[in-house]
Every structure is written in structure tokens, then in C-alpha cells.
Amino acid sequence: LAQFLNPAVASALQPLLNAADEHDKVGNGHMAAHGTRGAGWIINGPPVVRRFACLQSAEDALGVQLMDIHKMFEGPAFARWLASVSALALRGRRGAVRRFRAGLDYTLASPDAGSSCTTLDAVLCLAPGTTWLDGVVGGYHCYVDSGDGDASNDGSVYRAAGDDGILLTTPASWNSLSLVMREPNVVRFIKYVSAHAPGSRWDVSFEYSVDE
């Protein structure tokens, strides 16, 4: 769903995201130090499976706006809207505001990225610019059929037998919401974000359990 956020909200948010990347010297050929994350953020790992920054508290104007979106995803009104548009009975949810810094961050299609039940993924991607669209600079979200459950531990290798396990790939983009129903045998990953990306891939990522 393109242009998901109200234009006034999106237009206020974008310069704050750009300013954070400019301050941290992230993207456009620059690779920030590994500890670069900003106030209120922590680094999520372990690096053998994932690395990205996760917002824990609102310490500045950017954090306040992102936390407001996080609260919307947690709220009952959004859950009712999701149930209406997906025709699914949803129960329980978990999610986070994430920052994938250019030259540093990724998640891998490892078994612990899966789930024992069917889930509805709702991911609001907030990646300014159009450089992302062809996937060359990474940052895209990929869903893979893990077959017998033996998913690759390397997000750049989809399956030992080739790429025929790919179910869906969505490029990073600005202000777009993706809704994907994910079965237990499906794993997902965010491709490593190249230092040549225009900046960070920011998103609000939630998963909702489907009541079967």
C-alpha cells in the first residue's frame, strides 16, 4: 500500500530521517562506525543472525514520531483495520521500529526467523529515495520457502538448490505498507544494506498471530 501515512505526517518525518543519516554519515558511499545508532536506539543481534538498530525510547523529535507510529500499530483500531482488509482473525502481536544502517545491517534467513504458527506481517517501510527499487543496494525484504525447515544461514543464498524457493521480494521504498501472510515453513530476511544506499532503511515491523 503506497503512501500509507498521511502526507502531513510523512512530509514531517522524512527530513528527520535524512538529518539523522546525514549526522551519522550513513549512506552514499559512507559507512558509519558499528556503534552508530542515535539516542534511544540499541543494536539488535547476534551478528551471526541479524544486526540492526532498534528504537527503545523517544529521545528526540524523530524518536517521538516513530514511537507514535509504533503505538498505532499496537492499538486496537489498527488491529481491527488489519482484520478487515485481510479477512483474518488476529490475536497477539509483537513489533519494533528498526533502522538498517547503510554498510552495516541485515537479517539472515535463519530458522529462528520463522514461527511455529501462521502470522500476518505488517511492515511500514520508510526508505527515502528511489535508488532502492532495483535491489542493487540491498535493503529489500525477501520471503523464502524453507522446505523441510532447513533454511539457509546466509541471507544471500536462498536455497542450496537455487533461487526457486523465493516466494516474494519487496524493495525498500518510501512510506509503503506491505501485508504478507507467512506460514510456519516460510522464513524472511532483509538483504544487507550497501554503503552505496542513499541512507538507512527505516521501518516499523509488526507480526500478528493468525487464529486458525
PDB file of C-alpha atoms in Angstrom:
ATOM      1  CA  LEU A   1       0.000   0.000   0.000  1.00  0.00           C
ATOM      2  CA  ALA A   2       1.791   3.124  -1.238  1.00  0.00           C
ATOM      3  CA  GLN A   3       1.650   6.463   0.569  1.00  0.00           C
ATOM      4  CA  PHE A   4       0.288   4.797   3.695  1.00  0.00           C
ATOM      5  CA  LEU A   5       0.975   7.587   6.164  1.00  0.00           C
ATOM      6  CA  ASN A   6      -0.941  10.844   5.969  1.00  0.00           C
ATOM      7  CA  PRO A   7       1.032  13.235   3.691  1.00  0.00           C
ATOM      8  CA  ALA A   8       1.464  15.743   6.521  1.00  0.00           C
ATOM      9  CA  VAL A   9       2.942  13.059   8.793  1.00  0.00           C
ATOM     10  CA  ALA A  10       5.188  11.660   6.059  1.00  0.00           C
ATOM     11  CA  SER A  11       6.457  15.071   4.972  1.00  0.00           C
ATOM     12  CA  ALA A  12       7.354  15.947   8.576  1.00  0.00           C
ATOM     13  CA  LEU A  13       9.100  12.606   9.132  1.00  0.00           C
ATOM     14  CA  GLN A  14      11.264  12.419   6.003  1.00  0.00           C
ATOM     15  CA  PRO A  15      13.587  15.369   6.773  1.00  0.00           C
ATOM     16  CA  LEU A  16      14.161  13.988  10.276  1.00  0.00           C
ATOM     17  CA  LEU A  17      15.242  10.626   8.846  1.00  0.00           C
ATOM     18  CA  ASN A  18      17.505  12.326   6.309  1.00  0.00           C
ATOM     19  CA  ALA A  19      19.024  14.540   9.013  1.00  0.00           C
ATOM     20  CA  ALA A  20      19.781  11.513  11.207  1.00  0.00           C
ATOM     21  CA  ASP A  21      21.625   9.777   8.360  1.00  0.00           C
ATOM     22  CA  GLU A  22      23.495  12.954   7.467  1.00  0.00           C
ATOM     23  CA  HIS A  23      24.527  13.489  11.104  1.00  0.00           C
ATOM     24  CA  ASP A  24      25.726   9.874  11.411  1.00  0.00           C
ATOM     25  CA  LYS A  25      27.393   9.925   7.969  1.00  0.00           C
ATOM     26  CA  VAL A  26      25.372   6.933   6.799  1.00  0.00           C
ATOM     27  CA  GLY A  27      24.971   6.058   3.105  1.00  0.00           C
ATOM     28  CA  ASN A  28      26.083   7.471  -0.250  1.00  0.00           C
ATOM     29  CA  GLY A  29      29.372   5.622  -0.024  1.00  0.00           C
ATOM     30  CA  HIS A  30      29.929   6.261   3.686  1.00  0.00           C
ATOM     31  CA  MET A  31      29.932   3.526   6.312  1.00  0.00           C
ATOM     32  CA  ALA A  32      29.425   4.708   9.879  1.00  0.00           C
ATOM     33  CA  ALA A  33      31.156   3.164  12.869  1.00  0.00           C
ATOM     34  CA  HIS A  34      29.483  -0.015  14.137  1.00  0.00           C
ATOM     35  CA  GLY A  35      28.276   1.662  17.323  1.00  0.00           C
ATOM     36  CA  THR A  36      26.475   4.469  15.487  1.00  0.00           C
ATOM     37  CA  ARG A  37      22.799   4.343  16.385  1.00  0.00           C
ATOM     38  CA  GLY A  38      21.406   7.605  17.790  1.00  0.00           C
ATOM     39  CA  ALA A  39      19.771   8.462  21.112  1.00  0.00           C
ATOM     40  CA  GLY A  40      17.218   5.920  22.321  1.00  0.00           C
ATOM     41  CA  TRP A  41      18.377   3.123  19.980  1.00  0.00           C
ATOM     42  CA  ILE A  42      20.100  -0.192  20.759  1.00  0.00           C
ATOM     43  CA  ILE A  43      21.870  -2.627  18.428  1.00  0.00           C
ATOM     44  CA  ASN A  44      19.972  -5.883  17.935  1.00  0.00           C
ATOM     45  CA  GLY A  45      21.927  -9.083  17.339  1.00  0.00           C
ATOM     46  CA  PRO A  46      23.615 -11.531  17.443  1.00  0.00           C
ATOM     47  CA  PRO A  47      25.505 -10.675  14.233  1.00  0.00           C
ATOM     48  CA  VAL A  48      25.547 -14.303  13.080  1.00  0.00           C
ATOM     49  CA  VAL A  49      21.777 -13.902  12.548  1.00  0.00           C
ATOM     50  CA  ARG A  50      20.958 -10.190  12.421  1.00  0.00           C
ATOM     51  CA  ARG A  51      22.243  -6.707  13.018  1.00  0.00           C
ATOM     52  CA  PHE A  52      20.172  -3.543  13.056  1.00  0.00           C
ATOM     53  CA  ALA A  53      19.298  -0.679  15.384  1.00  0.00           C
ATOM     54  CA  CYS A  54      16.051  -0.910  17.347  1.00  0.00           C
ATOM     55  CA  LEU A  55      14.256   2.068  18.909  1.00  0.00           C
ATOM     56  CA  GLN A  56      13.753   1.673  22.657  1.00  0.00           C
ATOM     57  CA  SER A  57      12.747   5.170  23.775  1.00  0.00           C
ATOM     58  CA  ALA A  58      11.837   8.542  22.262  1.00  0.00           C
ATOM     59  CA  GLU A  59      14.776  10.834  22.997  1.00  0.00           C
ATOM     60  CA  ASP A  60      14.301  13.386  20.201  1.00  0.00           C
ATOM     61  CA  ALA A  61      11.775  14.588  17.611  1.00  0.00           C
ATOM     62  CA  LEU A  62      12.496  11.645  15.319  1.00  0.00           C
ATOM     63  CA  GLY A  63      12.043   9.145  18.131  1.00  0.00           C
ATOM     64  CA  VAL A  64       8.735  10.725  19.152  1.00  0.00           C
ATOM     65  CA  GLN A  65       7.299  10.459  15.635  1.00  0.00           C
ATOM     66  CA  LEU A  66       8.459   6.883  15.155  1.00  0.00           C
ATOM     67  CA  MET A  67       7.125   5.840  18.552  1.00  0.00           C
ATOM     68  CA  ASP A  68       3.754   7.371  17.667  1.00  0.00           C
ATOM     69  CA  ILE A  69       3.615   5.102  14.606  1.00  0.00           C
ATOM     70  CA  HIS A  70       4.659   2.128  16.750  1.00  0.00           C
ATOM     71  CA  LYS A  71       1.783   2.873  19.141  1.00  0.00           C
ATOM     72  CA  MET A  72      -0.634   2.993  16.207  1.00  0.00           C
ATOM     73  CA  PHE A  73       0.472  -0.497  15.117  1.00  0.00           C
ATOM     74  CA  GLU A  74      -0.059  -1.745  18.673  1.00  0.00           C
ATOM     75  CA  GLY A  75      -3.518  -0.223  19.014  1.00  0.00           C
ATOM     76  CA  PRO A  76      -6.920  -1.931  18.712  1.00  0.00           C
ATOM     77  CA  ALA A  77      -8.099   0.357  15.883  1.00  0.00           C
ATOM     78  CA  PHE A  78      -5.212  -0.730  13.640  1.00  0.00           C
ATOM     79  CA  ALA A  79      -5.798  -4.389  14.555  1.00  0.00           C
ATOM     80  CA  ARG A  80      -9.441  -4.068  13.550  1.00  0.00           C
ATOM     81  CA  TRP A  81      -8.442  -2.454  10.246  1.00  0.00           C
ATOM     82  CA  LEU A  82      -5.956  -5.268   9.550  1.00  0.00           C
ATOM     83  CA  ALA A  83      -8.572  -7.898  10.327  1.00  0.00           C
ATOM     84  CA  SER A  84     -10.989  -6.163   7.959  1.00  0.00           C
ATOM     85  CA  VAL A  85      -8.629  -5.832   4.982  1.00  0.00           C
ATOM     86  CA  SER A  86      -7.061  -9.284   5.438  1.00  0.00           C
ATOM     87  CA  ALA A  87     -10.216 -11.202   6.441  1.00  0.00           C
ATOM     88  CA  LEU A  88      -8.111 -12.908   9.115  1.00  0.00           C
ATOM     89  CA  ALA A  89      -8.785 -13.411  12.814  1.00  0.00           C
ATOM     90  CA  LEU A  90      -5.767 -11.928  14.560  1.00  0.00           C
ATOM     91  CA  ARG A  91      -4.534 -12.392  18.101  1.00  0.00           C
ATOM     92  CA  GLY A  92      -1.383 -11.172  19.768  1.00  0.00           C
ATOM     93  CA  ARG A  93       1.331  -9.074  18.189  1.00  0.00           C
ATOM     94  CA  ARG A  94       4.917  -8.022  18.536  1.00  0.00           C
ATOM     95  CA  GLY A  95       6.939  -5.457  16.672  1.00  0.00           C
ATOM     96  CA  ALA A  96       9.669  -2.876  16.613  1.00  0.00           C
ATOM     97  CA  VAL A  97      10.919   0.281  14.946  1.00  0.00           C
ATOM     98  CA  ARG A  98      14.088  -0.691  13.091  1.00  0.00           C
ATOM     99  CA  ARG A  99      16.955   1.091  11.378  1.00  0.00           C
ATOM    100  CA  PHE A 100      19.139  -0.788   8.900  1.00  0.00           C
ATOM    101  CA  ARG A 101      22.223   1.379   8.534  1.00  0.00           C
ATOM    102  CA  ALA A 102      23.925   1.508   5.143  1.00  0.00           C
ATOM    103  CA  GLY A 103      27.100  -0.569   5.077  1.00  0.00           C
ATOM    104  CA  LEU A 104      26.279  -2.359   8.328  1.00  0.00           C
ATOM    105  CA  ASP A 105      22.923  -4.031   8.770  1.00  0.00           C
ATOM    106  CA  TYR A 106      20.894  -7.070   7.652  1.00  0.00           C
ATOM    107  CA  THR A 107      18.892 -10.037   8.856  1.00  0.00           C
ATOM    108  CA  LEU A 108      19.504 -13.604   7.691  1.00  0.00           C
ATOM    109  CA  ALA A 109      17.010 -16.264   6.617  1.00  0.00           C
ATOM    110  CA  SER A 110      17.855 -18.420   9.598  1.00  0.00           C
ATOM    111  CA  PRO A 111      15.476 -20.915  11.232  1.00  0.00           C
ATOM    112  CA  ASP A 112      14.845 -18.688  14.248  1.00  0.00           C
ATOM    113  CA  ALA A 113      13.392 -16.071  11.890  1.00  0.00           C
ATOM    114  CA  GLY A 114      10.436 -18.404  11.320  1.00  0.00           C
ATOM    115  CA  SER A 115       7.447 -19.075  13.524  1.00  0.00           C
ATOM    116  CA  SER A 116       5.510 -22.090  14.775  1.00  0.00           C
ATOM    117  CA  CYS A 117       2.208 -20.551  13.685  1.00  0.00           C
ATOM    118  CA  THR A 118       0.839 -18.595  10.746  1.00  0.00           C
ATOM    119  CA  THR A 119       1.417 -14.866  11.088  1.00  0.00           C
ATOM    120  CA  LEU A 120       0.451 -11.689   9.299  1.00  0.00           C
ATOM    121  CA  ASP A 121       3.449  -9.440   8.749  1.00  0.00           C
ATOM    122  CA  ALA A 122       2.742  -5.706   8.564  1.00  0.00           C
ATOM    123  CA  VAL A 123       5.830  -3.709   7.606  1.00  0.00           C
ATOM    124  CA  LEU A 124       5.801   0.026   7.017  1.00  0.00           C
ATOM    125  CA  CYS A 125       8.972   0.815   5.069  1.00  0.00           C
ATOM    126  CA  LEU A 126      10.363   4.335   5.356  1.00  0.00           C
ATOM    127  CA  ALA A 127      13.332   4.424   2.980  1.00  0.00           C
ATOM    128  CA  PRO A 128      13.644   7.836   1.266  1.00  0.00           C
ATOM    129  CA  GLY A 129      14.723   7.964  -2.372  1.00  0.00           C
ATOM    130  CA  THR A 130      14.285   5.747  -5.426  1.00  0.00           C
ATOM    131  CA  THR A 131      17.763   4.158  -5.554  1.00  0.00           C
ATOM    132  CA  TRP A 132      16.370   1.143  -3.709  1.00  0.00           C
ATOM    133  CA  LEU A 133      13.925  -0.022  -6.348  1.00  0.00           C
ATOM    134  CA  ASP A 134      16.196  -2.304  -8.405  1.00  0.00           C
ATOM    135  CA  GLY A 135      17.582  -4.003  -5.277  1.00  0.00           C
ATOM    136  CA  VAL A 136      21.241  -3.369  -6.187  1.00  0.00           C
ATOM    137  CA  VAL A 137      21.954  -1.535  -2.927  1.00  0.00           C
ATOM    138  CA  GLY A 138      20.113  -4.157  -0.894  1.00  0.00           C
ATOM    139  CA  GLY A 139      17.586  -3.396   1.810  1.00  0.00           C
ATOM    140  CA  TYR A 140      14.869  -5.472   0.175  1.00  0.00           C
ATOM    141  CA  HIS A 141      12.576  -7.799   2.140  1.00  0.00           C
ATOM    142  CA  CYS A 142      12.565 -11.385   0.889  1.00  0.00           C
ATOM    143  CA  TYR A 143      10.346 -14.359   1.808  1.00  0.00           C
ATOM    144  CA  VAL A 144      11.708 -17.848   1.208  1.00  0.00           C
ATOM    145  CA  ASP A 145      10.177 -21.327   1.390  1.00  0.00           C
ATOM    146  CA  SER A 146      12.453 -23.196   3.770  1.00  0.00           C
ATOM    147  CA  GLY A 147      11.171 -26.553   2.525  1.00  0.00           C
ATOM    148  CA  ASP A 148      11.862 -29.090   5.262  1.00  0.00           C
ATOM    149  CA  GLY A 149      12.739 -26.286   7.663  1.00  0.00           C
ATOM    150  CA  ASP A 150      16.465 -26.244   6.898  1.00  0.00           C
ATOM    151  CA  ALA A 151      16.692 -22.565   5.954  1.00  0.00           C
ATOM    152  CA  SER A 152      19.978 -21.119   4.808  1.00  0.00           C
ATOM    153  CA  ASN A 153      22.031 -19.266   7.403  1.00  0.00           C
ATOM    154  CA  ASP A 154      23.181 -16.875   4.720  1.00  0.00           C
ATOM    155  CA  GLY A 155      20.598 -14.370   3.525  1.00  0.00           C
ATOM    156  CA  SER A 156      22.419 -14.006   0.209  1.00  0.00           C
ATOM    157  CA  VAL A 157      21.901 -17.699  -0.580  1.00  0.00           C
ATOM    158  CA  TYR A 158      18.224 -18.523  -0.879  1.00  0.00           C
ATOM    159  CA  ARG A 159      18.404 -22.310  -1.120  1.00  0.00           C
ATOM    160  CA  ALA A 160      21.097 -24.836  -1.866  1.00  0.00           C
ATOM    161  CA  ALA A 161      19.107 -25.949  -4.884  1.00  0.00           C
ATOM    162  CA  GLY A 162      18.880 -22.444  -6.347  1.00  0.00           C
ATOM    163  CA  ASP A 163      16.550 -19.456  -6.183  1.00  0.00           C
ATOM    164  CA  ASP A 164      13.296 -21.350  -6.745  1.00  0.00           C
ATOM    165  CA  GLY A 165      12.473 -21.075  -3.040  1.00  0.00           C
ATOM    166  CA  ILE A 166      11.827 -17.330  -3.302  1.00  0.00           C
ATOM    167  CA  LEU A 167       8.164 -16.562  -2.715  1.00  0.00           C
ATOM    168  CA  LEU A 168       8.151 -12.764  -2.589  1.00  0.00           C
ATOM    169  CA  THR A 169      10.596  -9.867  -2.698  1.00  0.00           C
ATOM    170  CA  THR A 170       9.637  -6.289  -1.880  1.00  0.00           C
ATOM    171  CA  PRO A 171      12.158  -3.492  -2.452  1.00  0.00           C
ATOM    172  CA  ALA A 172      12.738  -0.821   0.142  1.00  0.00           C
ATOM    173  CA  SER A 173      10.609   2.224  -0.614  1.00  0.00           C
ATOM    174  CA  TRP A 174       9.190   5.342   0.922  1.00  0.00           C
ATOM    175  CA  ASN A 175       6.005   5.271   3.012  1.00  0.00           C
ATOM    176  CA  SER A 176       4.742   1.887   1.834  1.00  0.00           C
ATOM    177  CA  LEU A 177       2.963  -0.757   3.900  1.00  0.00           C
ATOM    178  CA  SER A 178       3.293  -4.433   2.977  1.00  0.00           C
ATOM    179  CA  LEU A 179       0.963  -7.086   4.366  1.00  0.00           C
ATOM    180  CA  VAL A 180       2.102 -10.707   3.995  1.00  0.00           C
ATOM    181  CA  MET A 181       0.584 -13.850   5.494  1.00  0.00           C
ATOM    182  CA  ARG A 182       3.508 -16.074   6.444  1.00  0.00           C
ATOM    183  CA  GLU A 183       3.135 -19.803   7.068  1.00  0.00           C
ATOM    184  CA  PRO A 184       5.427 -21.677   9.503  1.00  0.00           C
ATOM    185  CA  ASN A 185       7.689 -23.055   6.754  1.00  0.00           C
ATOM    186  CA  VAL A 186       8.426 -19.579   5.373  1.00  0.00           C
ATOM    187  CA  VAL A 187      11.389 -17.529   6.558  1.00  0.00           C
ATOM    188  CA  ARG A 188      12.279 -13.957   5.673  1.00  0.00           C
ATOM    189  CA  PHE A 189      15.285 -11.679   5.620  1.00  0.00           C
ATOM    190  CA  ILE A 190      16.342  -8.104   4.938  1.00  0.00           C
ATOM    191  CA  LYS A 191      19.196  -8.039   2.446  1.00  0.00           C
ATOM    192  CA  TYR A 192      22.404  -6.374   3.650  1.00  0.00           C
ATOM    193  CA  VAL A 193      22.202  -2.635   3.003  1.00  0.00           C
ATOM    194  CA  SER A 194      25.144  -1.480   0.897  1.00  0.00           C
ATOM    195  CA  ALA A 195      27.194   1.560   1.896  1.00  0.00           C
ATOM    196  CA  HIS A 196      26.151   2.973  -1.506  1.00  0.00           C
ATOM    197  CA  ALA A 197      22.492   3.079  -0.481  1.00  0.00           C
ATOM    198  CA  PRO A 198      21.118   6.635  -0.153  1.00  0.00           C
ATOM    199  CA  GLY A 199      20.801   6.157   3.615  1.00  0.00           C
ATOM    200  CA  SER A 200      19.269   3.835   6.170  1.00  0.00           C
ATOM    201  CA  ARG A 201      16.327   1.550   5.564  1.00  0.00           C
ATOM    202  CA  TRP A 202      13.931   2.520   8.365  1.00  0.00           C
ATOM    203  CA  ASP A 203      10.783   0.531   9.086  1.00  0.00           C
ATOM    204  CA  VAL A 204       8.078  -0.295  11.594  1.00  0.00           C
ATOM    205  CA  SER A 205       7.767  -4.070  11.534  1.00  0.00           C
ATOM    206  CA  PHE A 206       4.992  -5.995  13.293  1.00  0.00           C
ATOM    207  CA  GLU A 207       3.776  -9.561  13.168  1.00  0.00           C
ATOM    208  CA  TYR A 208       0.301 -10.637  14.247  1.00  0.00           C
ATOM    209  CA  SER A 209      -0.624 -14.221  15.106  1.00  0.00           C
ATOM    210  CA  VAL A 210      -3.395 -15.641  12.924  1.00  0.00           C
ATOM    211  CA  ASP A 211      -6.102 -17.536  14.794  1.00  0.00           C
ATOM    212  CA  GLU A 212      -6.673 -20.697  12.804  1.00  0.00           C
TER     213      GLU A 212
END
